[in-house]
mmCIF file of C-alpha atoms in Angstrom:
data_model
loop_
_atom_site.group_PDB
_atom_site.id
_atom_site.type_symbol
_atom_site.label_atom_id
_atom_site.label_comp_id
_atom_site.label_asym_id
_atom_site.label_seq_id
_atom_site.Cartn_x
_atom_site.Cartn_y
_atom_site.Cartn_z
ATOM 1 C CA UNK A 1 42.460 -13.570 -7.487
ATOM 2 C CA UNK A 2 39.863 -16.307 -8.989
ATOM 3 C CA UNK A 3 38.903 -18.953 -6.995
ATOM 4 C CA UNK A 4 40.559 -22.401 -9.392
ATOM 5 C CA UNK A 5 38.220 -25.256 -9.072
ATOM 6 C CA UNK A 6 39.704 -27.860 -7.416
ATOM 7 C CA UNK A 7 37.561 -31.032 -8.344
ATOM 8 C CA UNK A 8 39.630 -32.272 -10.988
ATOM 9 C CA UNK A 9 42.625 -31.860 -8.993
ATOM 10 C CA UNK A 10 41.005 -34.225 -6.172
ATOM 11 C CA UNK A 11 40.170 -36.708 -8.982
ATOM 12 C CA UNK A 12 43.270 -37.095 -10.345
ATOM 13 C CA UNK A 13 45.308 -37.539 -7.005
ATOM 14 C CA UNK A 14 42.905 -39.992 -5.738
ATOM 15 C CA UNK A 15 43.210 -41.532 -9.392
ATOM 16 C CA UNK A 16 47.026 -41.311 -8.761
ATOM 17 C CA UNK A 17 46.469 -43.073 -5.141
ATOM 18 C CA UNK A 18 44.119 -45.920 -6.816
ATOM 19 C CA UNK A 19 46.982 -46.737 -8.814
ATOM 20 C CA UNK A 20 49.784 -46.612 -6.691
ATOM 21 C CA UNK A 21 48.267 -48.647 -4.054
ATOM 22 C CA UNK A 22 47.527 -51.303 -7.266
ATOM 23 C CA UNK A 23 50.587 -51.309 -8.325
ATOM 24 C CA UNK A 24 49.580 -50.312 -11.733
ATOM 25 C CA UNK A 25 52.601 -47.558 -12.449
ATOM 26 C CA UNK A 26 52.000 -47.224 -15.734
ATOM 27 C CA UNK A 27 48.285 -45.510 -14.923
ATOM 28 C CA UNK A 28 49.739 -42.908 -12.840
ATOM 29 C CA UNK A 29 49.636 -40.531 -15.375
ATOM 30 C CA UNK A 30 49.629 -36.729 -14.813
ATOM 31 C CA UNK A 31 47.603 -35.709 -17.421
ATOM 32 C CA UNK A 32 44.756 -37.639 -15.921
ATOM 33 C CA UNK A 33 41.235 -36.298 -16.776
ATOM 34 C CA UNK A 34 37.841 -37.039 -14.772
ATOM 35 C CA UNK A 35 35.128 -38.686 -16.113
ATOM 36 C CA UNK A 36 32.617 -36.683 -14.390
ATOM 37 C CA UNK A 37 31.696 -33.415 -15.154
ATOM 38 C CA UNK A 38 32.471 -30.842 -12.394
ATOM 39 C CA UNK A 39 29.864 -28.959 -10.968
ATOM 40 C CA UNK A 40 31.499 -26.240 -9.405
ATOM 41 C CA UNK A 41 30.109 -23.441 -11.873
ATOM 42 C CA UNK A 42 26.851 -23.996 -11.589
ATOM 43 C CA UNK A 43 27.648 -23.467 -7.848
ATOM 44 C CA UNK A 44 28.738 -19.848 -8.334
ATOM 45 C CA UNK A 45 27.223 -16.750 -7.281
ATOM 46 C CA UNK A 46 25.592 -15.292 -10.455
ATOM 47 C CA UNK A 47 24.024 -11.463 -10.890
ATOM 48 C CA UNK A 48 21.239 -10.166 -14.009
ATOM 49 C CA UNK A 49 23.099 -8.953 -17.055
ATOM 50 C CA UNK A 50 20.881 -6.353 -17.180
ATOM 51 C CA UNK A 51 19.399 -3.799 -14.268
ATOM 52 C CA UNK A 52 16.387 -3.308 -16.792
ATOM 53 C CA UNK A 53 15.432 -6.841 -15.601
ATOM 54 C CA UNK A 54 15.541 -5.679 -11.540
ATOM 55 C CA UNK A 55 12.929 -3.027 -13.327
ATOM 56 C CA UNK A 56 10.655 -5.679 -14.938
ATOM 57 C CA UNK A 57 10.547 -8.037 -11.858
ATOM 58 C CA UNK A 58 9.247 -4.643 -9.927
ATOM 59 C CA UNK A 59 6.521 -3.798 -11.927
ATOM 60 C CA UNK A 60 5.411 -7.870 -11.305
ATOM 61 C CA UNK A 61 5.491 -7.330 -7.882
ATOM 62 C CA UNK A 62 3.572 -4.642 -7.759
ATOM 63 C CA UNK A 63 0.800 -5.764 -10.158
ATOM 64 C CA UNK A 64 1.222 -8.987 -7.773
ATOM 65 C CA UNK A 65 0.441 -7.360 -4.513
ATOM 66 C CA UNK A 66 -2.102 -5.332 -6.157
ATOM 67 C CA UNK A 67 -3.485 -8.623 -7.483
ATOM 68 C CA UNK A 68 -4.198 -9.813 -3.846
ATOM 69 C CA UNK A 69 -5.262 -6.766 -2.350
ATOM 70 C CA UNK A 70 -8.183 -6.582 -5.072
ATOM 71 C CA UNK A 71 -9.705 -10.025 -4.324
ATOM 72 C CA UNK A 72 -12.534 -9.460 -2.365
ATOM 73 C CA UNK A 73 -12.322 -12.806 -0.167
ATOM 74 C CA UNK A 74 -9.128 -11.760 0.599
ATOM 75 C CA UNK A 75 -10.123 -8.162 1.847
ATOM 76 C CA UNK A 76 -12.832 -9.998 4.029
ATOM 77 C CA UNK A 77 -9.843 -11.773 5.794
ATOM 78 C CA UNK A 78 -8.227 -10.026 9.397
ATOM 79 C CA UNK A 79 -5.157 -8.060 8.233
ATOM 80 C CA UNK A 80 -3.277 -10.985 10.465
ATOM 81 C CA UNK A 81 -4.418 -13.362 8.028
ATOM 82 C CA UNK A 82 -3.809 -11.112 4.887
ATOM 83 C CA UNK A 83 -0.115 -10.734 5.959
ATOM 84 C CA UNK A 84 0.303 -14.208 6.828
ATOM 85 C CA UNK A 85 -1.320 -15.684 3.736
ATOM 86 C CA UNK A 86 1.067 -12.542 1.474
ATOM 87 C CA UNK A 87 3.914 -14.047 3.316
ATOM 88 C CA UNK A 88 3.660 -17.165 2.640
ATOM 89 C CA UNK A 89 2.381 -17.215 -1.242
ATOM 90 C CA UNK A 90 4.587 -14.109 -2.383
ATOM 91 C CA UNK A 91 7.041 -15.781 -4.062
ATOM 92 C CA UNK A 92 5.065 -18.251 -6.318
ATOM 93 C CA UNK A 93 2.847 -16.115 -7.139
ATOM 94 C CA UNK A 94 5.815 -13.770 -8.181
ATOM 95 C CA UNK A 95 7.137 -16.594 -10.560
ATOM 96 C CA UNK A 96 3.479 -16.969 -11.619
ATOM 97 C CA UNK A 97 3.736 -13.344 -12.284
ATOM 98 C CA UNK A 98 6.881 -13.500 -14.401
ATOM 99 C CA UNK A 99 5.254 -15.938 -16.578
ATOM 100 C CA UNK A 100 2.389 -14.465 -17.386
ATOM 101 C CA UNK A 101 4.144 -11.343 -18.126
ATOM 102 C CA UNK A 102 6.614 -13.337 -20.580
ATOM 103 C CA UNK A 103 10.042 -11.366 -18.500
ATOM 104 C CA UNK A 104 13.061 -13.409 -19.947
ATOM 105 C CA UNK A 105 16.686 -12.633 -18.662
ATOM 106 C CA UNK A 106 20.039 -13.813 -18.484
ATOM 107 C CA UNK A 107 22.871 -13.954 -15.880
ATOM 108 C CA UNK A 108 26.493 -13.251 -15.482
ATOM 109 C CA UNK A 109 28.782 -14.775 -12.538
ATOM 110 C CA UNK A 110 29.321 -12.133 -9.754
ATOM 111 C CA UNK A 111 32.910 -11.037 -9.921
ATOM 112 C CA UNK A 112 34.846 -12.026 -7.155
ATOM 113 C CA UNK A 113 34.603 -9.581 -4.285
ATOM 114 C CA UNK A 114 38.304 -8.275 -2.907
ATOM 115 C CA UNK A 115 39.994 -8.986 0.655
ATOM 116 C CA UNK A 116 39.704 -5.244 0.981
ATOM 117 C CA UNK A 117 36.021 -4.545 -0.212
ATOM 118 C CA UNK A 118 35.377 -7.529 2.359
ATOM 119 C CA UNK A 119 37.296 -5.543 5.406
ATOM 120 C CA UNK A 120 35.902 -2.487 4.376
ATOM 121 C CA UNK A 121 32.552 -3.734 4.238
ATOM 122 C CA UNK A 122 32.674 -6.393 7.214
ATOM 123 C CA UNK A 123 29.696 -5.275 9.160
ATOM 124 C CA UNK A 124 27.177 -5.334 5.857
ATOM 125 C CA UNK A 125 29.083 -8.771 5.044
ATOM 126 C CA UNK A 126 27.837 -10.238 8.348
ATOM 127 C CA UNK A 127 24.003 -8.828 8.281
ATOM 128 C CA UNK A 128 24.409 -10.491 4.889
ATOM 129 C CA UNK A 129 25.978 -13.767 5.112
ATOM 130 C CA UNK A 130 23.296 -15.999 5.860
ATOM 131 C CA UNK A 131 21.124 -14.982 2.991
ATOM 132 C CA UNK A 132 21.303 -17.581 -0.205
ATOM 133 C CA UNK A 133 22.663 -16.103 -2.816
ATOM 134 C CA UNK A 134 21.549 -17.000 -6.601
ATOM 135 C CA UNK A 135 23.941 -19.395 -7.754
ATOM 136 C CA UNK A 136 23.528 -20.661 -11.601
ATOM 137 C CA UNK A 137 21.872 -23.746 -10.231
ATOM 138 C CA UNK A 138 19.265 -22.327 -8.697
ATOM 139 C CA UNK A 139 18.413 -19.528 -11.521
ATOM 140 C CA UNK A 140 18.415 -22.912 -14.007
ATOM 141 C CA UNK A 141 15.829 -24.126 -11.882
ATOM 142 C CA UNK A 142 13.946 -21.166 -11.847
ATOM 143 C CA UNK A 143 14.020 -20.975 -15.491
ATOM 144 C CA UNK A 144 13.070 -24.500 -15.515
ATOM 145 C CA UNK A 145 9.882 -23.714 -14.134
ATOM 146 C CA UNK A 146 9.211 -20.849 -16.349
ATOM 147 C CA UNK A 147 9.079 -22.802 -19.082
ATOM 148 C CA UNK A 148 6.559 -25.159 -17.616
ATOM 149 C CA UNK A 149 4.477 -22.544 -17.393
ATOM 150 C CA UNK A 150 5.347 -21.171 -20.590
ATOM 151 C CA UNK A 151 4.674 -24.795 -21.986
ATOM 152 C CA UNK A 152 1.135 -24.560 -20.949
ATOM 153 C CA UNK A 153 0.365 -21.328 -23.007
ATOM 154 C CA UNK A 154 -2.453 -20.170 -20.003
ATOM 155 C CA UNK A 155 -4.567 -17.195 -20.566
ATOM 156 C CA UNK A 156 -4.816 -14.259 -18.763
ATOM 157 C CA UNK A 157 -8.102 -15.787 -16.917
ATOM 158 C CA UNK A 158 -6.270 -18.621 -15.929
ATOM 159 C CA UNK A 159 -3.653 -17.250 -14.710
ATOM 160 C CA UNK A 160 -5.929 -15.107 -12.307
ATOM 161 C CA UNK A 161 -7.568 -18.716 -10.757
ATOM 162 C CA UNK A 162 -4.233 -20.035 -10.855
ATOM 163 C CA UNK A 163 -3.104 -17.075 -8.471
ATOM 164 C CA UNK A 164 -6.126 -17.709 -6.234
ATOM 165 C CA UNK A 165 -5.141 -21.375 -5.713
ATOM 166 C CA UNK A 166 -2.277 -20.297 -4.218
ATOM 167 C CA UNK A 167 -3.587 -17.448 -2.308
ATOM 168 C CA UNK A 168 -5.809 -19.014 0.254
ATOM 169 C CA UNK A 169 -3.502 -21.882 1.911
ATOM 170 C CA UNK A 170 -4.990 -23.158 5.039
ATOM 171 C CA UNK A 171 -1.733 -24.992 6.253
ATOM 172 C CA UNK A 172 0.078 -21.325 7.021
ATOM 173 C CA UNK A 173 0.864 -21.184 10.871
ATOM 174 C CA UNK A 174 -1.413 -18.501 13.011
ATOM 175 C CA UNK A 175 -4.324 -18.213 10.907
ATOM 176 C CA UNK A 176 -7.314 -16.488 12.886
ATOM 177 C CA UNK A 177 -9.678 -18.138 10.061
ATOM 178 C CA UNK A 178 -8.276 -20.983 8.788
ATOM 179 C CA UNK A 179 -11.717 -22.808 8.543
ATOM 180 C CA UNK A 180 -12.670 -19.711 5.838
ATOM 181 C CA UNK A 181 -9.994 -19.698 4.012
ATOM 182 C CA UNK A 182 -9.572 -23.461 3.519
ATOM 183 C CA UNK A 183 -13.267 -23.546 2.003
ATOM 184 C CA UNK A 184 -12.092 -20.300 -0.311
ATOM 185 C CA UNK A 185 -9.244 -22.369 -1.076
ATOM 186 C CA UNK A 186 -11.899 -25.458 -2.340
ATOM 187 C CA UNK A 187 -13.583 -23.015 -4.433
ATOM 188 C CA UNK A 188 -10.739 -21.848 -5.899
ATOM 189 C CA UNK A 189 -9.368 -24.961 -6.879
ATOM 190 C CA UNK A 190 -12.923 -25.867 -8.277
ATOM 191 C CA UNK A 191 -13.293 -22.681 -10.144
ATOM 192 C CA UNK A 192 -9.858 -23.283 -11.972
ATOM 193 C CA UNK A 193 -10.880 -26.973 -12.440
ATOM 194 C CA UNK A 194 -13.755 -25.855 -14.333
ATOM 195 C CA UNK A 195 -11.769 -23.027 -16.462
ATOM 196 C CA UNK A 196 -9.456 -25.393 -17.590
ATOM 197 C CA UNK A 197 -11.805 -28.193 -18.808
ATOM 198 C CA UNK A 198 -13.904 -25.064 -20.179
ATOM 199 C CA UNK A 199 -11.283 -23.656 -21.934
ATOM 200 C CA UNK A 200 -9.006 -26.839 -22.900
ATOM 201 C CA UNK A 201 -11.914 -28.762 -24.752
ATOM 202 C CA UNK A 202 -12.635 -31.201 -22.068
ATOM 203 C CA UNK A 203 -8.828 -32.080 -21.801
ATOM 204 C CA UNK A 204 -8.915 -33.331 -18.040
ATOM 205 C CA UNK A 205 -5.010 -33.992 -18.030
ATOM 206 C CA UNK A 206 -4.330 -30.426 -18.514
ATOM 207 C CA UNK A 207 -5.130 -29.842 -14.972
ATOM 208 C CA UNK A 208 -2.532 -32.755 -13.983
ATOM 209 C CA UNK A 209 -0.014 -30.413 -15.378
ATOM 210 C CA UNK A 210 -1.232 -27.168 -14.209
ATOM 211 C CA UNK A 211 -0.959 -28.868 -10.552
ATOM 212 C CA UNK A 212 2.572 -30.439 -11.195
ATOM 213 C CA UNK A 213 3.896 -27.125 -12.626
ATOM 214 C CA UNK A 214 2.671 -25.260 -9.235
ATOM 215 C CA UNK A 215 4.410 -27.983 -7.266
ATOM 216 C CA UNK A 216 7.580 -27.007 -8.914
ATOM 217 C CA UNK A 217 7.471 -23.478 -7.945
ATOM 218 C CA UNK A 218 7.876 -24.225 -4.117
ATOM 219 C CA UNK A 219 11.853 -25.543 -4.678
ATOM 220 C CA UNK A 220 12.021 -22.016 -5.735
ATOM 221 C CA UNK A 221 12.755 -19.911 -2.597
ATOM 222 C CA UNK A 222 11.961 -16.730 -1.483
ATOM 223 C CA UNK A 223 15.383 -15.654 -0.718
ATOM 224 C CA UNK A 224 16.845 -16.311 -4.157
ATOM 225 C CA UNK A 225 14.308 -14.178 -5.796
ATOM 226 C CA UNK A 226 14.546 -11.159 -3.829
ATOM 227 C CA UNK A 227 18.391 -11.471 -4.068
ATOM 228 C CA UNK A 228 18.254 -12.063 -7.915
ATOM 229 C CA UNK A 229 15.767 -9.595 -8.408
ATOM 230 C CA UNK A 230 15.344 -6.848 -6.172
ATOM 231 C CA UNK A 231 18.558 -6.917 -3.554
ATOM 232 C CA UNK A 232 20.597 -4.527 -6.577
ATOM 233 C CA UNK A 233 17.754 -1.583 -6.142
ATOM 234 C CA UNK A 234 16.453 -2.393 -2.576
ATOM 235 C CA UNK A 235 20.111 -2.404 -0.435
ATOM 236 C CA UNK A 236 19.783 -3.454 2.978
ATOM 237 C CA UNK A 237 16.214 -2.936 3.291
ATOM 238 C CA UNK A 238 14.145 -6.051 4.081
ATOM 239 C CA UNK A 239 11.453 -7.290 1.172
ATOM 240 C CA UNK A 240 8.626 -8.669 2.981
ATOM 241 C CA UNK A 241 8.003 -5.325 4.995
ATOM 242 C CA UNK A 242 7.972 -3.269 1.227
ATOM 243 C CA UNK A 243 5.245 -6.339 0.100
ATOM 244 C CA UNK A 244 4.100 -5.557 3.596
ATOM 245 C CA UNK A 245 3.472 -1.646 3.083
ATOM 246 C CA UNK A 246 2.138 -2.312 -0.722
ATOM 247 C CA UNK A 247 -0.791 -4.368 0.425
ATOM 248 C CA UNK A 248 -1.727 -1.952 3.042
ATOM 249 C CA UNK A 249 -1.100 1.135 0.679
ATOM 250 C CA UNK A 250 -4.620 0.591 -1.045
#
């Protein structure tokens, strides 16, 4: 049975209350309607139209860890520090990934799941329960910050000292080197300071943006991707240990 969204039903009785208490009978109308929009939808679980998409966001996480394995600061780092640092970044760097690669997709809501699928499956419902799951909200958001990216039409160069920005974060708990990679994290922020202006005709506020579009990829979290993305083809098996066994596969 679908779940009925009750929001307009609260507005209207405490509409009905208002009035009674006012004395204003002739307002206590039944066919009251809100003035504000209900939100409930975009609160809804939501799933990808289309498996080919699960397929697409693969193949960017695989040319993503690949991406980071090949940088040869990175390879100079203690595998400690090269899982920590993966960890950490993974998931913007997956939405930078997306970008560049120009993957588009749509969503459907997720059909309401039975009382007897949720008996039958109790024990993978409470592994499961504390994971976010994409709602429309948060896929708008994500989409929101594709098409800041998008906006800012970055080559294929920039994308790479974009990616290396991002990379080397100093502030990541347990770092063995954290004096090393906060200086690789100066150059790289230099290097794609210089790109920009290079390749932007001297346009220093392009670099404003750049920055404020990576800010907006951290309200993006790690959790809704993988469930979005990869939950459909990888089950019950846990994400960060197959972006854990990709970087040490080289």
């Amino acid at each position: 049975m679908e779940c009925e969204c009750r929001c307009s039903e609260r507005s209207r009785a405490h509409a009905i209350l208002f009035n009674i208490l006012t004395g204003d009978a002739e307002a206590t109308d039944l066919s009251y309607s809100p003035s504000s929009r209900c939100h409930c939808d975009t609160r809804r679980t939501v799933r990808l139209k289309s498996r080919d998409t699960c397929l697409a966001a693969s193949s960017v996480l695989v040319k993503t860890v690949r991406f980071v394995a090949s940088v040869p600061a990175f390879q100079q780092l203690p595998a400690e520090d090269q899982c920590a640092l993966l960890h950490h970044c993974w998931a913007p760097l997956f939405i930078l990934g997306l970008a560049q690669e120009r993957v588009s997709f749509e969503v459907e809501h997720e059909p309401v799941t039975s009382m007897l699928k949720k008996i039958l499956l109790n024990r993978e419902h409470e592994r499961g329960e504390n994971r976010e799951q994409p709602t429309l909200s948060g896929v708008q958001n994500l989409k929101s910050c594709l098409r800041k990216l998008w906006s800012l039409d970055l080559s294929p160069k920039e994308y790479a000292y974009l990616k290396g920005t991002m990379i080397f974060n100093p502030d990541v708990p347990g770092l063995q080197e954290a004096p090393f990679v906060d200086s690789l994290q100066c150059e790289a922020q230099r290097a794609l300071r210089e790109v920009l202006f290079l390749l932007h005709s001297g346009d220093g506020g392009t670099f404003g943006r750049v920055l404020l579009a990576m800010s907006s990829l951290q309200s993006v979290t790690p959790d809704l991707i993988t469930e979005l993305f990869f939950r459909p083809i990888i089950g019950s098996a846990h994400l960060i240990h197959l972006i854990t066994d990709m970087l040490f596969a080289r």
